[in-house]
Short mmCIF file of C-alpha atoms in Angstrom, two decimals:
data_model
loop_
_atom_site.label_atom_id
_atom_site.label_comp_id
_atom_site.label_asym_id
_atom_site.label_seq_id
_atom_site.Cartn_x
_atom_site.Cartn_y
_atom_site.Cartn_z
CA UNK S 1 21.12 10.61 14.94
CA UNK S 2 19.12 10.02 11.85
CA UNK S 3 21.24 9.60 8.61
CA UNK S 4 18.59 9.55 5.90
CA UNK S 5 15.27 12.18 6.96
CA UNK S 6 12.24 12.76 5.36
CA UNK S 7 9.25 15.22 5.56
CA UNK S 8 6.34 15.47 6.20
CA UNK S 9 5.86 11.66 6.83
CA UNK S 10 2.16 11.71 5.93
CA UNK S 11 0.84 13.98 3.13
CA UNK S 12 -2.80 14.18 2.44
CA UNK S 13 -4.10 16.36 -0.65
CA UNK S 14 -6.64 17.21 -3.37
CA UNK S 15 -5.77 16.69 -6.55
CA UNK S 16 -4.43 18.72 -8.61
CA UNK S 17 -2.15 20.84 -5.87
CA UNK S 18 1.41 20.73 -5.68
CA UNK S 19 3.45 19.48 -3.22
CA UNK S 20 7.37 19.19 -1.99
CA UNK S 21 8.61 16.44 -0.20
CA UNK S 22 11.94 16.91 1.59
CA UNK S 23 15.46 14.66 2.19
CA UNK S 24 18.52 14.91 3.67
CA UNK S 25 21.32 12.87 4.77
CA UNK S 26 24.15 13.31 7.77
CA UNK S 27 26.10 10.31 6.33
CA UNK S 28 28.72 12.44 3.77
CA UNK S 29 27.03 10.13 0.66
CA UNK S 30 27.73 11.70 -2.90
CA UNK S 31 24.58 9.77 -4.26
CA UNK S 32 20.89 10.50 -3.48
CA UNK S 33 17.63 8.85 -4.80
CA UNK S 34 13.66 9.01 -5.17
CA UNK S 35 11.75 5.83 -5.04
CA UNK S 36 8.21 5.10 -5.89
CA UNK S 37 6.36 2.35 -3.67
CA UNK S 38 3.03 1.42 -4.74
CA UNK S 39 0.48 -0.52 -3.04
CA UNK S 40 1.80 -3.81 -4.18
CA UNK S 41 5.20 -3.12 -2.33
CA UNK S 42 6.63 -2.33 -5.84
CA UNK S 43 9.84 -0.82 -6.01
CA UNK S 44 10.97 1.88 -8.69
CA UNK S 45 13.81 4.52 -8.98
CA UNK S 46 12.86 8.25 -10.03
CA UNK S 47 15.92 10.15 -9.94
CA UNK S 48 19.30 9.41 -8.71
CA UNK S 49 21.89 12.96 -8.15
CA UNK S 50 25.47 12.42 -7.91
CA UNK S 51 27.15 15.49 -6.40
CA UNK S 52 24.22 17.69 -7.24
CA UNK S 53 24.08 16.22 -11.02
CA UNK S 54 21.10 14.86 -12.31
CA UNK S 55 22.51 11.02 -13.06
CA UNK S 56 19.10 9.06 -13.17
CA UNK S 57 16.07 10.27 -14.86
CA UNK S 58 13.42 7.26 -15.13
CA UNK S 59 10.27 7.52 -17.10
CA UNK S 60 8.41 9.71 -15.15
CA UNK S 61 6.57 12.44 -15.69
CA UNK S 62 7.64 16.01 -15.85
CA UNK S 63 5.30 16.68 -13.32
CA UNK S 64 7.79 15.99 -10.71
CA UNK S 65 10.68 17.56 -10.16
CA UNK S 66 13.89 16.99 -8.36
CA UNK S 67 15.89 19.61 -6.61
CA UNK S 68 19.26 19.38 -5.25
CA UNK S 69 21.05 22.52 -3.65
CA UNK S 70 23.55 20.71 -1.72
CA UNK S 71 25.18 16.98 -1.40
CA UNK S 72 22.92 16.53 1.62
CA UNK S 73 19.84 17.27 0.43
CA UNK S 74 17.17 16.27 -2.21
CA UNK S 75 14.20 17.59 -2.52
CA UNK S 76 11.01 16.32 -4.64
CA UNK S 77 8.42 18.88 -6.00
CA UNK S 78 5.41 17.64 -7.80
CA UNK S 79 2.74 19.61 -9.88
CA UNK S 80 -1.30 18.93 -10.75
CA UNK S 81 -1.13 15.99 -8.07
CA UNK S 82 -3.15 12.99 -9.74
CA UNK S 83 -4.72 10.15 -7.91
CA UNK S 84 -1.83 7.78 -9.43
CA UNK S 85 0.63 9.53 -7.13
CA UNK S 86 -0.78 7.96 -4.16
CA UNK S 87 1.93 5.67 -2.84
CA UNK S 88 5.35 5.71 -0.51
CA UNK S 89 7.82 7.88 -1.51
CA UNK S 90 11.38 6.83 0.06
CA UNK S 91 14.60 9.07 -0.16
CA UNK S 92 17.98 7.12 0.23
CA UNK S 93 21.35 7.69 -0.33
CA UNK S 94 24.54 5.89 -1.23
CA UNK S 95 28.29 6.14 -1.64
CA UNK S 96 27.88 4.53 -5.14
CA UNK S 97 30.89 5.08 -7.05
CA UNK S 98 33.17 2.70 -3.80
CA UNK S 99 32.50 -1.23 -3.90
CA UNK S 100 28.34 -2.34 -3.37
CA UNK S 101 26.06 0.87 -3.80
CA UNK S 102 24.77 -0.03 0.08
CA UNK S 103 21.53 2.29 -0.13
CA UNK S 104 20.27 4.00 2.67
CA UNK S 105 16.61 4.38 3.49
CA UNK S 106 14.82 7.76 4.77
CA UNK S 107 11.33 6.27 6.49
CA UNK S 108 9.14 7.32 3.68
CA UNK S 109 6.14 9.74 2.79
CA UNK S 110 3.29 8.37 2.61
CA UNK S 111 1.24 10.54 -0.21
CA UNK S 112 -2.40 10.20 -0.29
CA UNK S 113 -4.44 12.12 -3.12
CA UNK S 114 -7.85 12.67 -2.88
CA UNK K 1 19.45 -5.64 -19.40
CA UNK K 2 19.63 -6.32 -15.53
CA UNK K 3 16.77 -7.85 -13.81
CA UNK K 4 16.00 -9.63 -10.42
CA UNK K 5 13.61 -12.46 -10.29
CA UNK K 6 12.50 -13.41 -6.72
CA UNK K 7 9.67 -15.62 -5.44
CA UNK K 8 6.16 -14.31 -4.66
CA UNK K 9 5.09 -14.27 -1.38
CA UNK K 10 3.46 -14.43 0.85
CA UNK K 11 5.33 -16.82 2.60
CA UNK K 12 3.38 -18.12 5.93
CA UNK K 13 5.67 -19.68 8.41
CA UNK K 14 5.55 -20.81 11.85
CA UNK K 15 7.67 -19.73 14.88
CA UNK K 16 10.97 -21.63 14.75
CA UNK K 17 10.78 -23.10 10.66
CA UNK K 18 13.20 -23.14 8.25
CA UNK K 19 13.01 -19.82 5.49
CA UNK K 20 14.20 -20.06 2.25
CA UNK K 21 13.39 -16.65 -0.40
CA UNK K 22 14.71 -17.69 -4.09
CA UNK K 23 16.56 -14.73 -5.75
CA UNK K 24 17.52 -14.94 -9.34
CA UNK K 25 19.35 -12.59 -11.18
CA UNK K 26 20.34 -11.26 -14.60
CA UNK K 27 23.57 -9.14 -15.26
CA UNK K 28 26.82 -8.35 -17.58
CA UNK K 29 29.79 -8.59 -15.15
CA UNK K 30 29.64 -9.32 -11.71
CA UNK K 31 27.63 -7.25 -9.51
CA UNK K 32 26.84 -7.06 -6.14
CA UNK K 33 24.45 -8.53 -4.28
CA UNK K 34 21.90 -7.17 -1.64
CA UNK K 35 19.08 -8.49 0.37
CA UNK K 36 17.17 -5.76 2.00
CA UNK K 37 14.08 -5.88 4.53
CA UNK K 38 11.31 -3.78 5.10
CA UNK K 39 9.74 -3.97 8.46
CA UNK K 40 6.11 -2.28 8.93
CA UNK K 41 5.82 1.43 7.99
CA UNK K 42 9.37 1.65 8.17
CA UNK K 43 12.51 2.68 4.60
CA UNK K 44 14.25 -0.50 3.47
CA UNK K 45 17.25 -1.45 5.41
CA UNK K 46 20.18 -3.15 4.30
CA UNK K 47 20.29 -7.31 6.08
CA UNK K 48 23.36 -8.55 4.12
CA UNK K 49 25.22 -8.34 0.87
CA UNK K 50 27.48 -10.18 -0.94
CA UNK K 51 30.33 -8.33 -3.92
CA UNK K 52 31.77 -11.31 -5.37
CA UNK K 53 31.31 -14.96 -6.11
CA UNK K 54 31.32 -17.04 -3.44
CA UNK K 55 30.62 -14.82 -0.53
CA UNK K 56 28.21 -15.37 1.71
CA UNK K 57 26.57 -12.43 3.26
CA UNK K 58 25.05 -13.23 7.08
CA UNK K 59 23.32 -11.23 9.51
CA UNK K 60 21.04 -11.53 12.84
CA UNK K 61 20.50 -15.31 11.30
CA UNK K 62 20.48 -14.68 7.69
CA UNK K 63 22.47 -16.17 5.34
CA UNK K 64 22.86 -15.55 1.41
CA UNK K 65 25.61 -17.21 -1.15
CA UNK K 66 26.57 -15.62 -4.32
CA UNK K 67 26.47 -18.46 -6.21
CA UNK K 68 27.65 -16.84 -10.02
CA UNK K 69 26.77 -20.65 -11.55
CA UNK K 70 23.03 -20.35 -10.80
CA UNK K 71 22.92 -16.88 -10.96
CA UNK K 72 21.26 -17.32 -7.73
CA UNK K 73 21.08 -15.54 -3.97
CA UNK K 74 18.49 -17.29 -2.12
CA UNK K 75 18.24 -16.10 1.45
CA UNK K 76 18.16 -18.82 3.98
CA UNK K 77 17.14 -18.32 7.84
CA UNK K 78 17.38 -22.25 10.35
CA UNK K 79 14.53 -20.30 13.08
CA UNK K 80 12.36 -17.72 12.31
CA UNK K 81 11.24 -15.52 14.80
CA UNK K 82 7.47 -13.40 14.50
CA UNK K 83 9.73 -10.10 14.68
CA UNK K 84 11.25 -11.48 11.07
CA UNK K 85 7.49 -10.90 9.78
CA UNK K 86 8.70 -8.18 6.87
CA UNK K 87 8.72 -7.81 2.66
CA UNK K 88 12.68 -9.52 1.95
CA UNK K 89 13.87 -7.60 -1.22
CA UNK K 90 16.72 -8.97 -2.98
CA UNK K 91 18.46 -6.37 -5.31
CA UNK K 92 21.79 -5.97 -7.54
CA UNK K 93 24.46 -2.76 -8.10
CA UNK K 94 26.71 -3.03 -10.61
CA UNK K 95 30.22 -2.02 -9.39
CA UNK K 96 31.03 1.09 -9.92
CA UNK K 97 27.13 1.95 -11.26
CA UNK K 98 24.77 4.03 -9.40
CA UNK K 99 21.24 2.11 -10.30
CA UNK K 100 20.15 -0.94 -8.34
CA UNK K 101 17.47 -3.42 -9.44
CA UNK K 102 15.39 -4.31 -6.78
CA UNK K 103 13.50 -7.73 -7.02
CA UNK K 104 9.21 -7.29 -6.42
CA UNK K 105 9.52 -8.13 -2.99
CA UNK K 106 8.37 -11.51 -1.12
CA UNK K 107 6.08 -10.66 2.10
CA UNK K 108 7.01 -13.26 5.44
CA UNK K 109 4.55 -13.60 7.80
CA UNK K 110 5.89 -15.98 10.99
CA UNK K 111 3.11 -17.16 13.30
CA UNK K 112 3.39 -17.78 17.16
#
């Protein structure tokens, strides 16, 4: 049973498209996140949504856009693809608000733009 | 604000040395404390954490003291194995907070 999914897993486009990237979660979490991986193995948050509410909203631009319809899912939509958006994107999850924020790791999409 | 500091890798090793990754930190309060691993086209996965000072966090081998004096969580392994080759990211949560600071990540690679 997976607990944090992703998909697609590989995503190869031309810039300038749009693309969604999709999460969910079969642990009961509250908490749900983006991350940005570049090449370097760099780590950075997105968004965060606690019980569908927008809690995190790093500098990023407003080409990408969250979506939450449910607890269990987060999705990521992002507009006029640019060749800076090539990286890993990870999904994870957490029960933050109880003691340790323990994140939980989808696999990743890897997003390549041409 | 909060920050993690943790050394630059690579670290080379061979089969059966001694690992140590330095982890620094910066925080208000007293956080938690996380060291997560990253094996080969796979998410992050939690390897041990620690939620106050004093604990130490262990798992398959690893060990990691809060240590609130130093501000420090270095993660220690006695034998490394080739199947520890990964990026080791140490991060922080504050209690209660929904953000964690992850450090830059140190890359292992263990040699046969």
């Amino acid at each position: 049973d997976t607990a944090v999914s992703q998909t697609p897993k590989y995503l190869v486009t031309q810039m300038g498209n749009d693309k969604s990237i999709k999460c969910e979660q079969n642990l009961g979490h509250d908490t749900m996140y983006w991350y940005k991986q570049d090449s370097k193995k760099f780590l950075k948050i997105m968004f965060s949504y606690n019980n569908k509410e927008l809690i995190i909203n790093e500098t990023v631009p407003n080409r990408f856009s969250p979506k939450s319809p449910d607890k269990a899912h987060l999705n990521l939509h992002i507009n006029s693809l640019e060749l800076g958006d090539s990286a890993v994107y990870f999904c994870a999850s957490s029960q933050a608000l109880t003691s340790g924020n323990e994140q939980f790791f989808g696999p990743g999409t890897r997003l390549t733009v041409l | 604000g909060n920050s993690v500091t943790q050394m630059e890798g690579p670290v080379t090793l061979s089969e059966e040395a001694f690992l140590t990754i330095n982890c620094t930190y910066t925080a208000t309060g007293y956080p938690s404390l996380f060291w997560y691993v990253q094996y080969p086209g796979e998410g992050l996965q939690l390897l041990l954490k620690a939620t106050k000072a004093d604990d130490k966090g262990s798992n398959k081998g690893f060990e990691a003291t809060y240590r609130k004096e130093t501000t420090s969580f270095h993660l220690e392994k006695g034998s490394v194995q080739v199947s520890d080759s990964a990026v080791y990211f140490c991060a922080l949560s504050r209690t209660g907070g929904f953000k964690t600071i992850f450090g830059a990540g140190t890359r292992l690679f263990v040699k046969a």
